[in-house]
PDB file of C-alpha atoms in Angstrom:
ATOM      1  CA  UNK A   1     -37.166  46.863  28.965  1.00  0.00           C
ATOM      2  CA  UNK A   2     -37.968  45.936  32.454  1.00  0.00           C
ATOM      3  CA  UNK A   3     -39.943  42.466  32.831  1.00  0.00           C
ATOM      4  CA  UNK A   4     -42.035  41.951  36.113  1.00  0.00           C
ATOM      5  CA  UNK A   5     -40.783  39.439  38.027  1.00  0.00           C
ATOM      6  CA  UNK A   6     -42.852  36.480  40.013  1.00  0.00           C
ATOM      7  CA  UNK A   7     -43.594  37.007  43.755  1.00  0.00           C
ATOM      8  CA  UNK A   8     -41.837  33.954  44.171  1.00  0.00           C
ATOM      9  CA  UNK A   9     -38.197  35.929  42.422  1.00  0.00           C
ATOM     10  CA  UNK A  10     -39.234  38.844  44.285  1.00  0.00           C
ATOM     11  CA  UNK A  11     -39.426  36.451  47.853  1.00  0.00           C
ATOM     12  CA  UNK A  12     -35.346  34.899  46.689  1.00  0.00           C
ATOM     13  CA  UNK A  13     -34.417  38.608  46.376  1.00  0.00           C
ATOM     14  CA  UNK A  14     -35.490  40.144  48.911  1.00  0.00           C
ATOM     15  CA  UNK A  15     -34.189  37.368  51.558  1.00  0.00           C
ATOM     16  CA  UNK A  16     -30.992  37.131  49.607  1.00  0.00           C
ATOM     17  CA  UNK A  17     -31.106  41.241  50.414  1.00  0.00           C
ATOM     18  CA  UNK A  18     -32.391  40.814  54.079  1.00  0.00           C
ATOM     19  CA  UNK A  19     -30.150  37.545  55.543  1.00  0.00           C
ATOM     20  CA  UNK A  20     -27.470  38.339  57.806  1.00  0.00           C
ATOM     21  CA  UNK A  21     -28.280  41.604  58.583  1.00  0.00           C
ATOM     22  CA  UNK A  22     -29.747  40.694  62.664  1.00  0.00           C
ATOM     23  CA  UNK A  23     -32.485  43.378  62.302  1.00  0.00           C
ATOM     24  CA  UNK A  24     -34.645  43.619  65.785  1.00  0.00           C
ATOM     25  CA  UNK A  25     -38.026  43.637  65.984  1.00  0.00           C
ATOM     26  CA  UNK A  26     -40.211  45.476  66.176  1.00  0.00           C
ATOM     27  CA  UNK A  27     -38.656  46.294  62.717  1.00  0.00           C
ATOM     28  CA  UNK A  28     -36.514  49.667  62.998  1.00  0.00           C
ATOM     29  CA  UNK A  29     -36.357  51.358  58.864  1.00  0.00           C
ATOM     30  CA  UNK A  30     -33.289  53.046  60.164  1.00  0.00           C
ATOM     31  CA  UNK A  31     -31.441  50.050  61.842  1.00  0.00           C
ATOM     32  CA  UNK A  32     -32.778  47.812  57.990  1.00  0.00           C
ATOM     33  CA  UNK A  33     -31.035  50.816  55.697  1.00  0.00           C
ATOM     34  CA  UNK A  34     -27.847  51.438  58.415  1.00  0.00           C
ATOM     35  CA  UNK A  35     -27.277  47.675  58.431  1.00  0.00           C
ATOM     36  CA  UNK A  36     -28.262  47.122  54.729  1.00  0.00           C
ATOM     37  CA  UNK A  37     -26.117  50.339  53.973  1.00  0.00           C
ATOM     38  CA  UNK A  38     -23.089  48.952  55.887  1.00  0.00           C
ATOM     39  CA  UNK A  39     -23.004  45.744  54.050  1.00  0.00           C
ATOM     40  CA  UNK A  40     -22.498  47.145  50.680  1.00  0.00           C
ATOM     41  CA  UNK A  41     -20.076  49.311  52.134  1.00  0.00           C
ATOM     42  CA  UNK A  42     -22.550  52.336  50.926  1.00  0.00           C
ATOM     43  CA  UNK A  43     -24.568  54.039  53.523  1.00  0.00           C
ATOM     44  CA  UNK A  44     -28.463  54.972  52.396  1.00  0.00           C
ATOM     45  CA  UNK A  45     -29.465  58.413  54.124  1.00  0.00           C
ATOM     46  CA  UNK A  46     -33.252  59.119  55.232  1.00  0.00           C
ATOM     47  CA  UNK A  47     -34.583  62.710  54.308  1.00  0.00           C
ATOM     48  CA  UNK A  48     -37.629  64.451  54.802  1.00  0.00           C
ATOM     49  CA  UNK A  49     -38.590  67.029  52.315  1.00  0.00           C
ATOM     50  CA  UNK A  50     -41.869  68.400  51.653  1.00  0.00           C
ATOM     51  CA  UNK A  51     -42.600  67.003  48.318  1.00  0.00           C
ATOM     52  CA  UNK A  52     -45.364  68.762  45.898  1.00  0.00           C
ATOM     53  CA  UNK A  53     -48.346  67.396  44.886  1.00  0.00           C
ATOM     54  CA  UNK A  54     -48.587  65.255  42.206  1.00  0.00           C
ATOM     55  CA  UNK A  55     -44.940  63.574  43.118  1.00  0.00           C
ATOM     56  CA  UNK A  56     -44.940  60.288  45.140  1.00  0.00           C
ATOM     57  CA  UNK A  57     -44.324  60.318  48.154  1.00  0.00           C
ATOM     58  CA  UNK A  58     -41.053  59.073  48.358  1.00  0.00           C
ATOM     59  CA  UNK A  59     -37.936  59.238  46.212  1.00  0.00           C
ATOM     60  CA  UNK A  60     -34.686  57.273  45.770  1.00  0.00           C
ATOM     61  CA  UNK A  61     -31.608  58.879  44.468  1.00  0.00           C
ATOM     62  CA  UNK A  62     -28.318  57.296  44.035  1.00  0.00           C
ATOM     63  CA  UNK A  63     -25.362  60.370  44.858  1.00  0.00           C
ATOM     64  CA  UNK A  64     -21.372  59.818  44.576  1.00  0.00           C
ATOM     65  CA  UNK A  65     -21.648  59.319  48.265  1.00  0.00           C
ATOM     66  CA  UNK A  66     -24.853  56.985  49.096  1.00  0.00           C
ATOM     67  CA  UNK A  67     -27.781  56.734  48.626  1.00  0.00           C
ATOM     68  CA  UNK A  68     -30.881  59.144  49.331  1.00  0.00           C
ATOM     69  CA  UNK A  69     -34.569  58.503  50.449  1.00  0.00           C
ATOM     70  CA  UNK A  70     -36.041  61.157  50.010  1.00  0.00           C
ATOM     71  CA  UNK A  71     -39.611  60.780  52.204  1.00  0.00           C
ATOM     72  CA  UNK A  72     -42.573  63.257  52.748  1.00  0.00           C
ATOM     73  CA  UNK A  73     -42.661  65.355  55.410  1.00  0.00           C
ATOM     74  CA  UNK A  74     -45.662  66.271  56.652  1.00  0.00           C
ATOM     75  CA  UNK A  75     -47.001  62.555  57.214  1.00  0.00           C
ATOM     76  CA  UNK A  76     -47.290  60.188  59.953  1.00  0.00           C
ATOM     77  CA  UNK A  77     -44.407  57.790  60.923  1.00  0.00           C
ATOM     78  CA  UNK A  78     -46.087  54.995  60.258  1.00  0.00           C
ATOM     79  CA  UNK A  79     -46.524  56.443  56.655  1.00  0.00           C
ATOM     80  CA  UNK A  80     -42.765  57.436  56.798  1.00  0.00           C
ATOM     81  CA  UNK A  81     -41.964  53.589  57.236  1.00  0.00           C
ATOM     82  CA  UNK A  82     -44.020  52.423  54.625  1.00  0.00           C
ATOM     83  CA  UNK A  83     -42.081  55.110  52.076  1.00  0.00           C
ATOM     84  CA  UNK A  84     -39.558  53.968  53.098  1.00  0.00           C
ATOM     85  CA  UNK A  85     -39.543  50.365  53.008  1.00  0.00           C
ATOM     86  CA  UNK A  86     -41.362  50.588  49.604  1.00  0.00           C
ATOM     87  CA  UNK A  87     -38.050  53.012  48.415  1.00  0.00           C
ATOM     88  CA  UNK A  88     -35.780  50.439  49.873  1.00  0.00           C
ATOM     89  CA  UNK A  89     -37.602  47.969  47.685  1.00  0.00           C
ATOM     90  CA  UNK A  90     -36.421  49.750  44.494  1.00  0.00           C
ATOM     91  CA  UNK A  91     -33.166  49.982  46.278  1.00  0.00           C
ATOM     92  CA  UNK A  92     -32.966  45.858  46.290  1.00  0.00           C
ATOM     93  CA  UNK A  93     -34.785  45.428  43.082  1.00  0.00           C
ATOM     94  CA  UNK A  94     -32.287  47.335  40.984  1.00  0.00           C
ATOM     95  CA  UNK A  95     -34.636  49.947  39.636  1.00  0.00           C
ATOM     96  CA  UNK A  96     -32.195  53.027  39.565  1.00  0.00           C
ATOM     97  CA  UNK A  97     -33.117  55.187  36.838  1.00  0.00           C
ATOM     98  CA  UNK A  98     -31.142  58.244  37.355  1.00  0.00           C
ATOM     99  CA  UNK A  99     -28.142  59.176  36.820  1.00  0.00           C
ATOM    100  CA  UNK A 100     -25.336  59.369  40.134  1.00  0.00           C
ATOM    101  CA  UNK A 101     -25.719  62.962  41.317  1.00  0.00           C
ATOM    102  CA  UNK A 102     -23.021  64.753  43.606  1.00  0.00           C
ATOM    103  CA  UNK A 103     -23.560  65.708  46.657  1.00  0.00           C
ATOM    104  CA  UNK A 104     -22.792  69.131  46.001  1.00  0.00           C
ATOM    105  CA  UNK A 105     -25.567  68.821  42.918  1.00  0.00           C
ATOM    106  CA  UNK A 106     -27.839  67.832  45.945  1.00  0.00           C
ATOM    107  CA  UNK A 107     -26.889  70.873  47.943  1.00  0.00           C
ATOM    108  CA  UNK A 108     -27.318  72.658  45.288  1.00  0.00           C
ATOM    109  CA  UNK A 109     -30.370  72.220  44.349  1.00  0.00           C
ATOM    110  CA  UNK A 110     -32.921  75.066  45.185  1.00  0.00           C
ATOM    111  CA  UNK A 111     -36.833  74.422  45.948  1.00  0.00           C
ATOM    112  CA  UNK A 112     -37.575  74.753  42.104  1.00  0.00           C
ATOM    113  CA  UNK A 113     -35.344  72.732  41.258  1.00  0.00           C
ATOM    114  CA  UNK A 114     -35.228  69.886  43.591  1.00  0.00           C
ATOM    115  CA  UNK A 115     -39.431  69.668  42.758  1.00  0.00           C
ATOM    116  CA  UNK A 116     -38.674  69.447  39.003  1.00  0.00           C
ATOM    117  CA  UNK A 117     -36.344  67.166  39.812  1.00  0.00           C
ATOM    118  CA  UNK A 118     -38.471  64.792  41.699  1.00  0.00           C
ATOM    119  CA  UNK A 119     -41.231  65.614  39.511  1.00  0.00           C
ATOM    120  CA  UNK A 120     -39.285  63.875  36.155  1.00  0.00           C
ATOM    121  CA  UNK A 121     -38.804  60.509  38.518  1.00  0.00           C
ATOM    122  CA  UNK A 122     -41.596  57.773  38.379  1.00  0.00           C
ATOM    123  CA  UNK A 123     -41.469  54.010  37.300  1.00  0.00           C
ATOM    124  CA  UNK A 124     -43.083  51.603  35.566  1.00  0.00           C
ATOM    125  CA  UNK A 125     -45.727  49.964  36.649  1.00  0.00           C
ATOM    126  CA  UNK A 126     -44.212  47.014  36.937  1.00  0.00           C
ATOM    127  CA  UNK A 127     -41.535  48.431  38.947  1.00  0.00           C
ATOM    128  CA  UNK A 128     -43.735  49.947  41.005  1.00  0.00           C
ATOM    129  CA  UNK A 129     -45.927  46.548  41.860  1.00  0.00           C
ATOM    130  CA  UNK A 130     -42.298  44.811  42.525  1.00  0.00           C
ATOM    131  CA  UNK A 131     -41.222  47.765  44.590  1.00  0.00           C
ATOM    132  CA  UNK A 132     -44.942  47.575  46.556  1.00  0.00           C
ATOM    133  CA  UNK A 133     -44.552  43.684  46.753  1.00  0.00           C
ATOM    134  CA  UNK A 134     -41.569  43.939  48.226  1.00  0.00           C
ATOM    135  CA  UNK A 135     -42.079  46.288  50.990  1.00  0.00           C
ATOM    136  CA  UNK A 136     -44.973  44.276  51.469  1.00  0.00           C
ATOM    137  CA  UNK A 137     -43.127  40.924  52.190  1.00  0.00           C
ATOM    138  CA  UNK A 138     -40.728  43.057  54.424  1.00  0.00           C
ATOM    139  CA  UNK A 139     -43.704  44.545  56.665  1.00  0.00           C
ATOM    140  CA  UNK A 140     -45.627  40.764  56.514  1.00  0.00           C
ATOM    141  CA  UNK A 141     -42.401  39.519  58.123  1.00  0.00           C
ATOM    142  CA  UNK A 142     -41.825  41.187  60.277  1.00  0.00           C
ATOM    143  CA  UNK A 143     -45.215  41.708  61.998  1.00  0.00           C
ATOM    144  CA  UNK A 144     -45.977  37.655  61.992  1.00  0.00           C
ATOM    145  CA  UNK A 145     -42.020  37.470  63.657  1.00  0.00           C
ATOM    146  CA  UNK A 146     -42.764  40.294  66.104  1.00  0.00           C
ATOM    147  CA  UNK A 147     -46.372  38.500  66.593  1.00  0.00           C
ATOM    148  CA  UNK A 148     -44.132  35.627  68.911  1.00  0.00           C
ATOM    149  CA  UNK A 149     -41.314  37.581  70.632  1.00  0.00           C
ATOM    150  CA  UNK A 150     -42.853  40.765  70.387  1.00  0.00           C
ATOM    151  CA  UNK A 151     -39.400  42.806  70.628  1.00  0.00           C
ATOM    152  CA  UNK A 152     -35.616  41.962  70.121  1.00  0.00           C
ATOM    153  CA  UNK A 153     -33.829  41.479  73.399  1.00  0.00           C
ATOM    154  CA  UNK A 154     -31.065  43.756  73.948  1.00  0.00           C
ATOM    155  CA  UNK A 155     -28.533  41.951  75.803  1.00  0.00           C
ATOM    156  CA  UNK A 156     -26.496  39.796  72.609  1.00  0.00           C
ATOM    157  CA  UNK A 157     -26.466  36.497  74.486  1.00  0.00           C
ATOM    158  CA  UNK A 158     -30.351  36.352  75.258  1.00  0.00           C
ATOM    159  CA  UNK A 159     -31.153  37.511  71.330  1.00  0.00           C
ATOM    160  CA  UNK A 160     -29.340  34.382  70.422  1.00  0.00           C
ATOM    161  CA  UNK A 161     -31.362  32.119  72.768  1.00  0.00           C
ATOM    162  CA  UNK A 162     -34.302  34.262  71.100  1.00  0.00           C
ATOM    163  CA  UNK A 163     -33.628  33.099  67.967  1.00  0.00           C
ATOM    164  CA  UNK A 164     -32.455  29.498  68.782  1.00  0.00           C
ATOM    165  CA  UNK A 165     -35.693  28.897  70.200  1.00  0.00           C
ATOM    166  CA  UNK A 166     -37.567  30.005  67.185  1.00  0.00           C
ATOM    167  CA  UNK A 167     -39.041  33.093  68.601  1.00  0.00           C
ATOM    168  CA  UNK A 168     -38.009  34.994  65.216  1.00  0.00           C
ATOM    169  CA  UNK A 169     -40.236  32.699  63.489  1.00  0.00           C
ATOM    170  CA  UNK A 170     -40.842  33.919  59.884  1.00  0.00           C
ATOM    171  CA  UNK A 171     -38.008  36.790  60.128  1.00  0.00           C
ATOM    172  CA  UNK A 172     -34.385  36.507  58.671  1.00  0.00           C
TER     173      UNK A 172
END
């Protein structure tokens, strides 16, 4: 049995899980799972799907190959991000609960399927809260960093002056 752990656990993990990777701001949810991905040497893909009422609105599954969010479709990007940063969050926490699937099992799968799939998969509560607290950590950094520099410079030797003068304050 999963026990919820402290805000202050969930802070350790998730900048143990965020150091090193030289994300930009404004944060970029494709540049945090590519770089994330690339790390552990296994990439996570984004996917839109239009997922049926009463699932949530995002889905992680772990295949042979990577990893899969799985995000609603019809929504707003803003809303995309926050899927996905709150999937990534069971990504970092651990919470996998189903078994590796195949790529060609995700191919396969039809409409009917896929939904009935998606339909079985929901956490805990306490997984949830942990997943929630830890996108929200994610999205609090990164809005008081991007608060002072506003955007990542793109030129390598002026994002190092950047961030030896502090303007990623509060970012990894």
């Amino acid at each position: 049995m999963h026990m919820r752990r402290s805000e202050r656990a969930l802070g350790v993990l998730c900048r143990t899980a965020l150091r090193g990777l030289d994300l930009d701001l404004p944060l970029d949810v494709t540049q945090l799972c590519d770089r994330y991905g690339e790390r552990r040497g296994r990439p996570i893909r984004l996917l839109a799907h239009p997922l049926p009422a009463g699932v949530p609105n995002g889905i992680w599954l772990a295949a042979a190959d990577a990893d899969y969010f799985f995000y609603q479709a019809n929504t707003s990007p803003l809303h995309r991000d926050q899927i996905v940063i709150h999937e990534f969050g069971h990504l970092i926490a651990g919470h996998q609960m189903l078994a590796e699937v195949s790529v060609e099992g995700l191919a396969a799968l039809t409409q009917d399927s896929s939904d009935a799939a998606l339909r079985r998969t929901c956490y805990s509560d306490d997984r949830e809260w942990e997943a929630e607290m830890l996108a929200s950590m994610i999205l609090t950094w990164a809005e008081d960093a991007s608060t002072g520099v506003g955007s990542t410079a793109a030129h390598d030797e002026l994002r190092g002056l950047q961030r030896l003068l502090g303007g990623h304050r509060g970012w990894l």
